[in-house]
Every structure is written in C-alpha cells, then in structure tokens.
Coordinates of C-alpha atoms and ligand atoms in Angstrom, one line a residue:
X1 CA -15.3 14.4 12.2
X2 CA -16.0 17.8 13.5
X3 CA -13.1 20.2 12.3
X4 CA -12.7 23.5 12.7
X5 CA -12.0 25.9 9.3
X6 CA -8.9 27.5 9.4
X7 CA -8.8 31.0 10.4
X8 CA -6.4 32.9 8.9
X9 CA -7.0 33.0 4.8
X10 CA -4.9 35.6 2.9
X11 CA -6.9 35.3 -0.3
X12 CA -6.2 38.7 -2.3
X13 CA -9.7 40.0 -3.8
X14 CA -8.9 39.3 -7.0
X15 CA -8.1 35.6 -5.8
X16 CA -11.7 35.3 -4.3
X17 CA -12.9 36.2 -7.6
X18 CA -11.1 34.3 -9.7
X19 CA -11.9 31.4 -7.5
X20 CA -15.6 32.0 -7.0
X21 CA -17.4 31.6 -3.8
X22 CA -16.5 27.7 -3.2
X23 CA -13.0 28.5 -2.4
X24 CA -13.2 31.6 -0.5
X25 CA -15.7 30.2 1.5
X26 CA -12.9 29.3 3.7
X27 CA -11.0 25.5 2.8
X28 CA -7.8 27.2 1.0
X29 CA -5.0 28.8 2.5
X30 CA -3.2 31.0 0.6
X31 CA 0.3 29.0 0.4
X32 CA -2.1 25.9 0.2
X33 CA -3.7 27.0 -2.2
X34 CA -4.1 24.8 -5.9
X35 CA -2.3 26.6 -9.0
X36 CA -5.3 25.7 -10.8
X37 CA -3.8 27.8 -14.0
X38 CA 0.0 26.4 -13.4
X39 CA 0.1 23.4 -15.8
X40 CA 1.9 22.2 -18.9
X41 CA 0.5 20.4 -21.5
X42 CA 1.8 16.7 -22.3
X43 CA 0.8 13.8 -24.0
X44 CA 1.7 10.0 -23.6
X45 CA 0.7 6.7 -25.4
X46 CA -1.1 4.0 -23.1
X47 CA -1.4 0.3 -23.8
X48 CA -4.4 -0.9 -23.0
X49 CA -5.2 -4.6 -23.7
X50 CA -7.7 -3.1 -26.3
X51 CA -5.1 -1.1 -28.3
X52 CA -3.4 1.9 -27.4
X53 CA -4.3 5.2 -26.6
X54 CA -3.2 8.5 -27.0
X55 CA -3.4 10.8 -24.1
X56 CA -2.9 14.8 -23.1
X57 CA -2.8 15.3 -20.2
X58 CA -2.6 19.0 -17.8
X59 CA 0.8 18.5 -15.6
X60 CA 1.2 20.0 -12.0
X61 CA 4.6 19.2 -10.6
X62 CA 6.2 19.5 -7.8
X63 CA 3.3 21.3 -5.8
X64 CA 3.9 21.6 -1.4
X65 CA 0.8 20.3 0.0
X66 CA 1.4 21.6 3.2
X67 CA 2.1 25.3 4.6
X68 CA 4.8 24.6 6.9
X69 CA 7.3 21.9 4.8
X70 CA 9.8 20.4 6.7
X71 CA 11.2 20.0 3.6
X72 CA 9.2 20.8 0.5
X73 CA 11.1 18.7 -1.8
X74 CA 9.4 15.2 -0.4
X75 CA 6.0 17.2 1.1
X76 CA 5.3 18.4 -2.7
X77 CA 2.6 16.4 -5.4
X78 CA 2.3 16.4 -8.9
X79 CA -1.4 16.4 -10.4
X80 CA -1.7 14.7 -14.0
X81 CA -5.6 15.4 -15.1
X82 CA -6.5 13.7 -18.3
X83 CA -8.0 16.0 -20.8
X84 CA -8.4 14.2 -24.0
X85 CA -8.3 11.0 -24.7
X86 CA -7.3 9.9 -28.9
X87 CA -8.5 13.2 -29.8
X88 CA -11.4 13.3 -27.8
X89 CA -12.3 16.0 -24.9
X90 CA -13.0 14.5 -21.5
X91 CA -13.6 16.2 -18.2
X92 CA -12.2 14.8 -15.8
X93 CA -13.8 17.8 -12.8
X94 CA -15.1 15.0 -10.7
X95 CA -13.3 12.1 -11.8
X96 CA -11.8 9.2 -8.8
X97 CA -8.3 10.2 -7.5
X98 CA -5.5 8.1 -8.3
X99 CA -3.5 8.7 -5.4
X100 CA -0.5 6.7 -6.0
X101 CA 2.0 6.2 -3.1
X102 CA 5.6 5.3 -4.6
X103 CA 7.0 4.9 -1.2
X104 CA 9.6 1.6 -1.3
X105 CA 11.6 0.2 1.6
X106 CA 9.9 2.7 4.0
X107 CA 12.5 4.9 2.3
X108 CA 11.4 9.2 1.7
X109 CA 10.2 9.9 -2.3
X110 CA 11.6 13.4 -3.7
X111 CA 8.8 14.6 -5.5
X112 CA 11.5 17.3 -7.1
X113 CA 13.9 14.0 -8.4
X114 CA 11.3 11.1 -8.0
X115 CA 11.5 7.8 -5.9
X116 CA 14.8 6.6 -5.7
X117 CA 16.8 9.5 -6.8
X118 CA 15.3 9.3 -10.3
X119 CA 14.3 11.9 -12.3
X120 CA 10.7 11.3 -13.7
X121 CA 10.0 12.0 -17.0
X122 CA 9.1 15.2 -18.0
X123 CA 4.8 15.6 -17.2
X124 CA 5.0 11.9 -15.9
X125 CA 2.4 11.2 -13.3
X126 CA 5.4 9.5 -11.2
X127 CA 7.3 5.9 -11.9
X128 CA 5.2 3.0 -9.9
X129 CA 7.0 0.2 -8.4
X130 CA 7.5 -2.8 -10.3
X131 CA 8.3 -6.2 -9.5
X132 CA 10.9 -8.3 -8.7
X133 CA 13.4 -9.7 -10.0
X134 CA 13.0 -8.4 -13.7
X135 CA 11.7 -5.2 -13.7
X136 CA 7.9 -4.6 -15.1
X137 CA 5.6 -7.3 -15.5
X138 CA 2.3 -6.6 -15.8
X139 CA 0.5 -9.7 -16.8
X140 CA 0.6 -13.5 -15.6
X141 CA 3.5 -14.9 -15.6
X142 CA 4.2 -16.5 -19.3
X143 CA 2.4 -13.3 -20.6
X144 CA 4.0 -11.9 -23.4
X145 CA 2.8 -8.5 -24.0
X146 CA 1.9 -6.0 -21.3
X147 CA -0.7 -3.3 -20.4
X148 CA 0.9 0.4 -19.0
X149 CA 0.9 1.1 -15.5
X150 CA -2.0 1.7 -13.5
X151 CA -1.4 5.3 -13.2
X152 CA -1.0 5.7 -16.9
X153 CA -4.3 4.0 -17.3
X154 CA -5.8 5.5 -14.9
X155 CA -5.2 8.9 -16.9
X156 CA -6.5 7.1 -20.4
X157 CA -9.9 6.0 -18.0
X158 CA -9.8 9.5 -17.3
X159 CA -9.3 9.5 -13.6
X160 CA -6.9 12.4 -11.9
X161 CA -3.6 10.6 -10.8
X162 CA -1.5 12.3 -8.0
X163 CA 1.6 11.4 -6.7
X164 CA 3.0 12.6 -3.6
X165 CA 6.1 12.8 -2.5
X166 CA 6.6 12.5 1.6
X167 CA 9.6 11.7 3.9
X168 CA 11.1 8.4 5.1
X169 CA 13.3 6.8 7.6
X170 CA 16.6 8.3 5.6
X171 CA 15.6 11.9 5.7
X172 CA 18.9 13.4 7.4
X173 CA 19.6 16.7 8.1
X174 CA 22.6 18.8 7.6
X175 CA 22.4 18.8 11.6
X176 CA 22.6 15.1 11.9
X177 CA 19.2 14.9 12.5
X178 CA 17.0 12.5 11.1
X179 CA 13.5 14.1 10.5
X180 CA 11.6 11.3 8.5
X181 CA 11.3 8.6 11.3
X182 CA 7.8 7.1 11.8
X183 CA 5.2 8.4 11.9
X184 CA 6.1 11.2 9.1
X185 CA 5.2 9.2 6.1
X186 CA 2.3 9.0 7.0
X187 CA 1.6 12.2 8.5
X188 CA 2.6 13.5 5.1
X189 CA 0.4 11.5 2.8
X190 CA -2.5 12.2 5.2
X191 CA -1.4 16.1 4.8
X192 CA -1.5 15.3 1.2
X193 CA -5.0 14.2 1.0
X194 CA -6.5 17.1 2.8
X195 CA -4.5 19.1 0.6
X196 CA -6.4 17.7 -2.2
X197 CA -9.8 17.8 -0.1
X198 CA -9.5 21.6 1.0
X199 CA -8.9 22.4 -2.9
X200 CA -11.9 20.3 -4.3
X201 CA -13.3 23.0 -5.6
X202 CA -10.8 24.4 -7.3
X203 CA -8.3 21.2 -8.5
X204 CA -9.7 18.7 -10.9
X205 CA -11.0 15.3 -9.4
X206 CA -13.3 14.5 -6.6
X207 CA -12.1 14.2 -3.0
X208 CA -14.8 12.1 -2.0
X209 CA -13.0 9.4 -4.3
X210 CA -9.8 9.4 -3.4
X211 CA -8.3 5.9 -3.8
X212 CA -4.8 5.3 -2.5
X213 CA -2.4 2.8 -3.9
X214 CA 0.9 1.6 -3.4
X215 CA 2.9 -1.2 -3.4
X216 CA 4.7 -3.2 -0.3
X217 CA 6.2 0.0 2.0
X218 CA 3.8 2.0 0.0
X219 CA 0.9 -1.0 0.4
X220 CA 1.2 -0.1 3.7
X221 CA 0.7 3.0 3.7
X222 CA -2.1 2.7 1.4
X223 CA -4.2 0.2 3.8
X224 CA -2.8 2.9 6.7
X225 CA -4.3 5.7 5.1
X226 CA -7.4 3.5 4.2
X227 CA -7.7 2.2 7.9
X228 CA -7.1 5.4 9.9
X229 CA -9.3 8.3 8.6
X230 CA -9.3 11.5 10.6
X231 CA -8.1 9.2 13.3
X232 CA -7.0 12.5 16.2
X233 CA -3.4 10.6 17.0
X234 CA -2.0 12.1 14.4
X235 CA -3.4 16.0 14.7
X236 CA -1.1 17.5 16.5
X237 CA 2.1 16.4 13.9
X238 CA -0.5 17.1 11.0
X239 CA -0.5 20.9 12.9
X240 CA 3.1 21.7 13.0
X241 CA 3.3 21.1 8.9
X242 CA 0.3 23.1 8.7
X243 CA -1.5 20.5 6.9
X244 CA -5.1 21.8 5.7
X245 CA -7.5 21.9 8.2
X246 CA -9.9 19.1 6.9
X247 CA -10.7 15.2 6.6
X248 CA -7.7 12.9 5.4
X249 CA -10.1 9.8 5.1
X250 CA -10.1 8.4 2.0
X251 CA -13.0 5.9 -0.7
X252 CA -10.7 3.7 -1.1
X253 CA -7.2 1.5 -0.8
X254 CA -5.8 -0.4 -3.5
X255 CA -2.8 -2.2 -1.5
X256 CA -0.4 -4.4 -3.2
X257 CA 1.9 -7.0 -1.0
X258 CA 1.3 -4.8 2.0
X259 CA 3.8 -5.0 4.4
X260 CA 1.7 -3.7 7.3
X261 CA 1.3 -5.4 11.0
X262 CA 5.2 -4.9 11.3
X263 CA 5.0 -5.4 15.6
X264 CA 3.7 -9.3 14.4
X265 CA 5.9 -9.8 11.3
X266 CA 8.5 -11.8 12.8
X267 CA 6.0 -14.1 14.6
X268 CA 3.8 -14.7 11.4
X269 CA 6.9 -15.2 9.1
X270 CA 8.2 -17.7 11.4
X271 CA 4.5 -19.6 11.4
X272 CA 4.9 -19.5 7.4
X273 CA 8.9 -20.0 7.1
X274 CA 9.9 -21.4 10.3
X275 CA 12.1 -24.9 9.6
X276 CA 12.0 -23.8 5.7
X277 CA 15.7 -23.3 5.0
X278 CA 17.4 -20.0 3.7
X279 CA 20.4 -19.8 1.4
X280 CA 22.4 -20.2 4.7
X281 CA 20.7 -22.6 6.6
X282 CA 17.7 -23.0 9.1
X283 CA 17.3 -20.1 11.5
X284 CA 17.8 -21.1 15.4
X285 CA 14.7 -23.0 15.6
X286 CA 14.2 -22.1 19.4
X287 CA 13.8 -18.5 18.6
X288 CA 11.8 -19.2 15.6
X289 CA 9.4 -21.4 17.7
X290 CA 9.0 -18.9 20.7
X291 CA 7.8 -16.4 17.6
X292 CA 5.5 -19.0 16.4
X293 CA 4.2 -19.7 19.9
X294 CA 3.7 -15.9 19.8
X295 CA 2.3 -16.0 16.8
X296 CA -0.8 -18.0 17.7
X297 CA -1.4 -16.1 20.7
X298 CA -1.5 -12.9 18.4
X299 CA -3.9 -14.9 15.4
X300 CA -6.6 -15.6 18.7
X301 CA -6.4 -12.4 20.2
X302 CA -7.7 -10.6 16.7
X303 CA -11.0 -13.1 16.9
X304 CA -11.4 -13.3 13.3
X305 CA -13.6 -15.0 11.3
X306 CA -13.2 -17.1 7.7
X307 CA -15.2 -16.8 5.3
X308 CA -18.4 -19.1 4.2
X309 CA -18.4 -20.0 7.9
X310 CA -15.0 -21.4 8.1
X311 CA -15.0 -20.5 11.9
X312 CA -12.5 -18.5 13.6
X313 CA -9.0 -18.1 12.1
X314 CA -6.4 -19.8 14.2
X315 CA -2.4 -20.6 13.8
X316 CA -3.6 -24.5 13.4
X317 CA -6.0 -23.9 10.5
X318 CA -4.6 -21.0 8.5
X319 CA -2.5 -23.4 6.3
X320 CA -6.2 -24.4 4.9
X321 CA -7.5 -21.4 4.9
X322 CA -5.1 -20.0 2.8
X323 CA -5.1 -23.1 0.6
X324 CA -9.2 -23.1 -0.1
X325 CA -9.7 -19.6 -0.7
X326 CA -6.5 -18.3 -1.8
X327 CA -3.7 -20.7 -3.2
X328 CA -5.7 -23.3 -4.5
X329 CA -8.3 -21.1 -6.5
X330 CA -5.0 -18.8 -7.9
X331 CA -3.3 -21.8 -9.0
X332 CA -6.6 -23.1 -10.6
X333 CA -7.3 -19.5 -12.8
X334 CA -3.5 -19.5 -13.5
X335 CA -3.2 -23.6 -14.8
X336 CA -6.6 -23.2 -16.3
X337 CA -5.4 -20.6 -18.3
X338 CA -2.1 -22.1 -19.8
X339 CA -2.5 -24.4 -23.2
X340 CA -2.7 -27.9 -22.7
X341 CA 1.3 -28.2 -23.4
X342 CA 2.0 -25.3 -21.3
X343 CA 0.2 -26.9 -18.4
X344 CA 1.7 -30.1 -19.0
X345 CA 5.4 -28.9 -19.1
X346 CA 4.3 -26.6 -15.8
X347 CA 3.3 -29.4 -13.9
X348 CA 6.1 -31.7 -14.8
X349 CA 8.6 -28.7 -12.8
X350 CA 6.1 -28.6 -10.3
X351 CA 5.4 -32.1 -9.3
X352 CA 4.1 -31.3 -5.9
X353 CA 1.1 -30.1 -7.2
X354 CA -1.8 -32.9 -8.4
X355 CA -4.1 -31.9 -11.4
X356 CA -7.3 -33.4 -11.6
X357 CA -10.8 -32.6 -13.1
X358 CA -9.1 -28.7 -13.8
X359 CA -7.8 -28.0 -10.2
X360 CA -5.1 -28.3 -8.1
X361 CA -4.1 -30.1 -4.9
X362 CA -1.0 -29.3 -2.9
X363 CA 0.0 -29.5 0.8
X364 CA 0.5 -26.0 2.1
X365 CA 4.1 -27.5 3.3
X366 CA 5.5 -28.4 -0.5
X367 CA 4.1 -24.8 -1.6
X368 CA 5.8 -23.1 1.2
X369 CA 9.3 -24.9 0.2
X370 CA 8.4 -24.1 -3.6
X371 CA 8.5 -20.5 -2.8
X372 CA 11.7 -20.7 0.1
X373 CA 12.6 -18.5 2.7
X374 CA 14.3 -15.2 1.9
X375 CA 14.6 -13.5 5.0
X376 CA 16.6 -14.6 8.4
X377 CA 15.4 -14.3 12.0
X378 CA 14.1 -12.4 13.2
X379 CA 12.8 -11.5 9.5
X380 CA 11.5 -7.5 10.1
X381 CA 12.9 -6.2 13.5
X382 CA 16.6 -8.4 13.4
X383 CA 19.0 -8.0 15.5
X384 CA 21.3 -5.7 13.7
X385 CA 19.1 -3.7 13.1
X386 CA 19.9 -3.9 9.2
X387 CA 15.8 -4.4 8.1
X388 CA 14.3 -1.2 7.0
X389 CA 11.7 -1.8 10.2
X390 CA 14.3 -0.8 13.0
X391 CA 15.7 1.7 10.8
X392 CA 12.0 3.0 10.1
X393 CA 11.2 3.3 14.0
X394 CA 14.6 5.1 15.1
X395 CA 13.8 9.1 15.9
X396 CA 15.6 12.6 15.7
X397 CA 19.5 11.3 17.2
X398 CA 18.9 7.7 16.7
X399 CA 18.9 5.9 13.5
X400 CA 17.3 2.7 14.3
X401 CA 15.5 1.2 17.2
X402 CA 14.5 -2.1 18.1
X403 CA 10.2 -2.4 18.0
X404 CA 9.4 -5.6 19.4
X405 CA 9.6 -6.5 22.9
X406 CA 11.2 -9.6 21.5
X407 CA 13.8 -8.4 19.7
X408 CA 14.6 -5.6 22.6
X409 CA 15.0 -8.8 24.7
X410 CA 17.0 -10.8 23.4
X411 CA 19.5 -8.1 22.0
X412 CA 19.5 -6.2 25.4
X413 CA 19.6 -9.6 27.5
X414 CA 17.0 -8.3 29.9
X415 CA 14.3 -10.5 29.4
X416 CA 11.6 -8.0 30.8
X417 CA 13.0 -5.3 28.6
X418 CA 9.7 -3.0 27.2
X419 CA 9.9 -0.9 24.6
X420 CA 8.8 2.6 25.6
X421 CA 5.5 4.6 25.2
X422 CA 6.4 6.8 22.5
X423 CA 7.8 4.1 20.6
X424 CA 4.8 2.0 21.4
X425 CA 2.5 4.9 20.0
X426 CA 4.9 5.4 16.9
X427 CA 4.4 1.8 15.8
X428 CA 0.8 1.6 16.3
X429 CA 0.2 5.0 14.0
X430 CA 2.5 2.6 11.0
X431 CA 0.2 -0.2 11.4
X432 CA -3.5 -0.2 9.3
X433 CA -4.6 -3.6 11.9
X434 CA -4.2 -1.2 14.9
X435 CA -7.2 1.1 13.2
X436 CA -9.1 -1.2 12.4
X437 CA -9.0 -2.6 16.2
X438 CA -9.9 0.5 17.4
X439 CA -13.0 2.0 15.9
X440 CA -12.2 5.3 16.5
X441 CA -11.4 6.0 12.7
X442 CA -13.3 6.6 9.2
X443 CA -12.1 3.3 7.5
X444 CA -12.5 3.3 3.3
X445 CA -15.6 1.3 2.3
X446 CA -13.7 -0.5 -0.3
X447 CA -10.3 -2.6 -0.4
X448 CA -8.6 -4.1 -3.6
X449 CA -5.9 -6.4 -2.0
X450 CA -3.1 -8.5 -3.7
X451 CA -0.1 -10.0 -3.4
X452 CA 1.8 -12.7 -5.6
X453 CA 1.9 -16.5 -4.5
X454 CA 5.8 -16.2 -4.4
X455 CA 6.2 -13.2 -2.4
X456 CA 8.5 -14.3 0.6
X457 CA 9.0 -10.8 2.1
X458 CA 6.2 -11.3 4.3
X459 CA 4.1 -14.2 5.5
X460 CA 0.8 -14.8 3.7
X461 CA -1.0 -14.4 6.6
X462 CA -0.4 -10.6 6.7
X463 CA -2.6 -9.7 3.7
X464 CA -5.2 -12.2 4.6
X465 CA -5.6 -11.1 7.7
X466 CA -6.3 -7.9 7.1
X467 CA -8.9 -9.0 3.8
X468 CA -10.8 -10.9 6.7
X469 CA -10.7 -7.7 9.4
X470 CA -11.9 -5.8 6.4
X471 CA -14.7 -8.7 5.7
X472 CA -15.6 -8.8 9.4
X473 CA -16.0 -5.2 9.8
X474 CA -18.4 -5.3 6.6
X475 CA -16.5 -3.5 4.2
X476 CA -16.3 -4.5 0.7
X477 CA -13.3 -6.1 -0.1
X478 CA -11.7 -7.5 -3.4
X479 CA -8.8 -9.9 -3.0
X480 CA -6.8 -11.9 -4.8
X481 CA -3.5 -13.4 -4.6
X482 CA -1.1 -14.3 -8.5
X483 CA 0.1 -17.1 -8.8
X484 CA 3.4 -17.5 -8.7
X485 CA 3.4 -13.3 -8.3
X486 CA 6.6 -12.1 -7.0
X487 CA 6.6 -9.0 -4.5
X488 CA 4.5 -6.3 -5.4
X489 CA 3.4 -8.4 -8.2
X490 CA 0.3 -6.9 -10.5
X491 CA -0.9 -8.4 -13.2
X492 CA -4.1 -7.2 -13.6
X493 CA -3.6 -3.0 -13.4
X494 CA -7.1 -2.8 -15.6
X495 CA -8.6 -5.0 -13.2
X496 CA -7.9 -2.0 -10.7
X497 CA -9.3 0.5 -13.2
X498 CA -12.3 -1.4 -13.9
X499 CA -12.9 -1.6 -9.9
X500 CA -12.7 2.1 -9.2
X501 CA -15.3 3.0 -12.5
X502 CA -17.7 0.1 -10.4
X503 CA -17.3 1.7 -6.7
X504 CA -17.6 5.4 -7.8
X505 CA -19.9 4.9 -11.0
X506 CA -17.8 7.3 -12.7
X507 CA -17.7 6.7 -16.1
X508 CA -14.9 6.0 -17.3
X509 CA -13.7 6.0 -21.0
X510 CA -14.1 2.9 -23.1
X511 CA -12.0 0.2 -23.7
X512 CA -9.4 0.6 -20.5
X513 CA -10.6 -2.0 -17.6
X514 CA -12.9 -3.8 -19.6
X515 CA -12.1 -6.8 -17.9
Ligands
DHB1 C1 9.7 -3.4 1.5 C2 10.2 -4.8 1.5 C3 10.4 -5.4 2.7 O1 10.8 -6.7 2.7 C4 10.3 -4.7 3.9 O2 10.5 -5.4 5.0 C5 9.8 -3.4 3.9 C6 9.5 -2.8 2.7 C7 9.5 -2.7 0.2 O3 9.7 -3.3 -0.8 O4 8.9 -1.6 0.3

C-alpha cells in the first residue's frame, strides 16, 4: 500500500548519526523512536523436549509504540532479543518476530502490570495464556512433563518475542468514559506492528516476519491482524494515536481457539450445541432453532469449499466434515499414541467411540454430548448483556451494546430493529472473516490454527471455517485440532517454533522445534 513518510522527524544530529542513514532516512519519529541502547540484561532456563537451555536475553519494557497514547500504560511493548543461547552468541538482527498478543476475554493488557493485573516477572517476555481448567498444560493430555511456553522458546530458537500491551472493553476513564471499546484493540496492536516496522532498522528482528499469536480474545485478534493488513478502515483511528506511518500487515498468524466471526457466533453454537443440555437445562429450542436456520443461510452465503473435493461446506454436511478431517484424525494421533492399557482403560470411559484396525469411529452427536454445552442462549451477544461480546461493542457513554440484529430484536421487541452503521462498521473491523471477504487487505501467507476437541466456548465450525477461507484463498495453512484440548489448549508450542524456522528459513538454534 502506498503510504506517505511522516513529515515531521525531530531527530537531533547526533541521533542521525548514531542511527546511521537507515533510520534517518525518514521511518522514526522522535517519540517513536526504538531505545535501541535501553535494555537490561536477564537470563532464564527453557525446557525444551531435548533438555533445557539456558538463555540471556536483552529486555525492553514497557516501551509506547505510539506518539499520541491514549493511555501509555496499555499502548506500551516490551522487546525480549535472545543473545546467547547455553553460553553461545547468537544474533538475532533479522530473526522472526514473536509477536505475542495476551489479550483474554476481549479485556485491555497493562503492559506496565501485565495481563490481568499481574505483575510480570522481572525481563519476562510477558505471561501467555494457559488453559483451562488447571492452569498450564503443554503437552497431550496424560503427558507428564512439559515444554516452556512458546514465547520462552521462541527466545531459546532465537527469535525476537514482543508483547504488547493495548486497550480493551474495560478501559474507563476517571470521566466515566470508556475509551477501549472496539475497535481499539486492534487499532492498537496494528499501531504496535508498525511501530516495530518503522524501527527495523534500528530494533532487533525482521518486520517482514512478524508472526502474531494469541490465544481465544487474543486468537482473534491474531487472525484479525493476520486477515486485515493495511486494510484503510482503520487509518483515520490509527492517525489520532499517531501510530507510525507504515504497513501493519503481518508474515504470519498463529491463532489458538480463535474466537473470531462474533456477528455469527450465536447461530453456529446453536448448529453445534442446540438440544445439547447445559448445567441448567436445554435453551428455548425455538430461539435456538431460528439461530440454526440462520446459521445455514450464513454457512451458504460464505461459498466455501472442503477440502480433497469434499464440495461446498453446508449446515447439513459439516458434522462430516469436521469428523473426516478434524475429529476423527485427532482422536486417531491421540489413541495411537497412548500404550495399549492406556487406550484400553480410555476407551472403556469413552464407549461411544469404536476402535478398529488403529482408528476411530464416532457419530458427531455422542462427541458433541461428550464435550456438553457451557454456554446459554444466545451464547456470545445474550440478552443481559453479561458476555464479554456486548460489553466489547458498547462505546464512549455506553458500556455494552447489543450486536446482532437478533439479539437487538428480541430484547427490544421490535422485530425490525437494525443495529446502526457505526456499530455495523465496529463489528466488521473485530471480525478476521470480514477481511478475508473483502479483498481489499494484505492477508499473511501463512496460518497455524488450533483449537482443542473439548473447547465448548465456541462452535467448531468457527476455526474451521476460517482454515478453509484461508485454504480457498490459497494461503498456506496448518491446522489441527487436540484431542480432548480444552480452550486455548496447546500442546505442541515447539511444533509452532519449528513452523516459523520452515516459513521464514531463519535458522533457528538446534534442538528447540525439532519436531
Ligand atoms: C474469551 C472466551 C470467550 O468465551 C469469549 O466469548 C470471548 C473471549 C477468552 O477466553 O478470551
């Protein structure tokens, strides 16, 4: 995309020359500029599943990435640049960026305090999300040892990690305003990016491999980021931070249990969950069938295609779908795996699935039960408003909005209630499968998707559908779903690693991704 080079650059003389010609040349603000000399010096032991391995590391913290902060505490990074690894020196100048999104809940991360309120630890590249229930869990389930966290091996691979902060839908003023509503969360990790791409010169890492990652709220942000490069509906809110003026696409997205397509969540989790009972009950199974009905309107209108010449994807043959190239081979890798007692003893708790000749058969029905409904209806946009989504899409005076027609409808009781433009526009910059609808972006080349089997926060569908627009548009696109993986499951973080050494044909260090 054509963009203009900022005008106004303060650089003192002695800055030009310190910088060399690269940076004056014009990318780099002054206030955006990277404090390439500003570091501390830590060190931190990785587990790899080849040992561990002892890292130092240069620490940036707490840097503002744009030059006009709302508030600086969430639009501030921290840079971790590996620079030897068990003693030895590596350079890590034009390594792939780690750029690892800890968003949760659509909630705002305080880079000074860390997501969540929580202090990282000192030179920490940033806490990641972990599963749940019961905290991190790295590998398969039944695992009994674990690998560090993808950042932290990212580092020992010798890849740059950053980790912005940005704000979210519970950024409230002293005023009573609320000033992280969507679309800031995105606004500020694109701002973030260009940060990092109008200081390539200068800050360690290549901008051309930049590969987001993030988990659920942050998973989809990652496949936002990945889907909407220098898209122009976002300029004008990218101008009044005085975010760099440069690309924000990005090489990559690494999204894990993305919970993206939000405008369609309701009508795909009622397609998956519809008659399955929650802890309280069936939902009202007219409402849940009108949101199915809508549902397979929606799954026409994207026109996708299966894979292997499956034909298009429809509401009446997703089940299958998911079952041949998702369910069935996960639950195959993950029963293959076990010893022949484990297996034995799994099967006998799990008597709805068949094992013959090493694989599995299962209706799609007795999975969906074994994983149970968690959520009620309507399952994003409800009608108290309660669900991070509403709560995400209120603005400055109004904490949460309705975002669905639907929901609108039926809490209003005008049942040709519309929700407005500006609205309309806010929920299609939070969605990655707008984007990719539109071609009027940069999309990322390559896609690592997951999400675990027993994730019940969003229908199945919702990943899978955006692996096969990815697929359809031609883009490269590794996806997998773990068995029996809870939300935001990952239980193969050096499988990630590996990946981003094979797209960028960085080298990485030895012995972390090998897999
Ligand atoms: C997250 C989980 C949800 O169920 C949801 O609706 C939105 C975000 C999360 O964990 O980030």
């Amino acid at each position: 995309m054509n963009k203009t080079l900022p005008k106004a650059i303060s650089l003192t003389l002695i800055a030009v020359c310190s910088l060399g010609w690269e940076a004056a040349r014009g990318q780099v603000h002054g206030p955006l500029l990277f404090p390439k000399d500003d570091y501390t010096v830590e060190t931190m032991r990785v587990r790899t599943s080849a040992g561990e391995r002892d890292v130092t590391y240069h620490s940036y913290m707490h840097i503002p990435y744009v030059a006009n902060p709302v508030d600086k505490d969430y639009q501030s990074l921290n840079v971790s640049v590996p620079i030897q690894v068990d003693g030895v020196t590596i350079d890590a100048t034009k390594a792939p960026v780690l750029f690892n999104i800890t968003v949760g809940g659509y909630m705002s991360v305080n880079n000074a305090t860390g997501p969540m309120g929580a202090p990282p630890p000192p030179g920490a590249a940033g806490p990641g999300r972990s599963e749940e229930p019961g905290g991190p869990r790295t590998l398969r389930p039944g695992g009994n040892s674990s690998v560090s966290s993808k950042q932290d091996l990212a580092l020992a691979a010798g890849y740059v990690v950053v980790t912005p902060g940005a704000r979210g839908r519970d950024n409230l003023a002293n005023d009573g305003t609320y000033y992280g509503k969507a679309p800031a969360a995105i606004v500020d990790l694109k701002a973030a990016v260009r940060y990092i791409r109008s200081n390539d010169s200068v800050m360690p890492g290549n901008a051309n491999w930049i590969v987001s990652t993030g988990c659920s709220a942050g998973g989809a942000l990652s496949a936002l980021l990945g889907a909407s490069g220098n898209s122009p509906l976002y300029d004008e809110y990218l101008e009044e931070i005085g975010a760099a003026d440069v690309d924000d696409h990005i090489f990559a997205s690494a999204c894990f249990s993305p919970i993206t397509d939000l405008e369609h969540s309701d009508m795909s989790y009622e397609w998956m969950y519809g008659t399955t009972p929650t802890r309280s009950g069936v939902v009202d199974q007219e409402l849940s069938r009108q949101l199915r009905q809508s549902y397979g309107e929606y799954q026409e209108s994207l026109g996708l295609e299966g894979k292997n010449g499956f034909g298009p994807l429809t509401a009446d043959n997703y089940d299958e779908y998911l079952l041949l190239y998702y369910l069935i081979p996960s639950a195959n890798e993950y029963l293959n795996d076990l010893t022949d007692e484990e297996r034995k003893e799994y099967l006998a708790t799990n008597r709805w699935i068949t094992w013959s000749g090493n694989s599995a058969t299962f209706a799609f029905g007795d999975y969906v039960a074994h994983v149970g409904r968690m959520k009620s209806l309507p399952a994003f946009d409800d009608f108290d408003m309660r669900q991070p989504e509403p709560i995400l899409f209120g603005n400055r005076t109004t904490d949460a909005r309705h975002f669905t027609n639907f929901s609108l409808r039926q809490a209003s009781g005008n049942p040709n209630a519309e929700i407005d433009d500006e609205l309309r526009t806010a929920v299609n910059m939070m969605n990655a499968m707008y984007f990719l609808g539109q071609n009027d972006s940069d999309v990322a080349g390559y896609w690592w998707l997951r999400n675990g089997t027993r994730d019940n926060h969003n229908s199945q569908t919702v990943m899978v559908n955006l692996a096969t627009t990815l697929e359809n548009r031609n883009k490269e696109v590794n996806a997998w779903v773990f068995w029996d993986g809870g939300h935001c499951a990952d239980y193969d973080p050096e499988g990630l690693i590996a990946w981003i050494g094979n797209i960028t044909g960085f080298p990485r260090q030895p012995n972390v991704g090998n897999n």
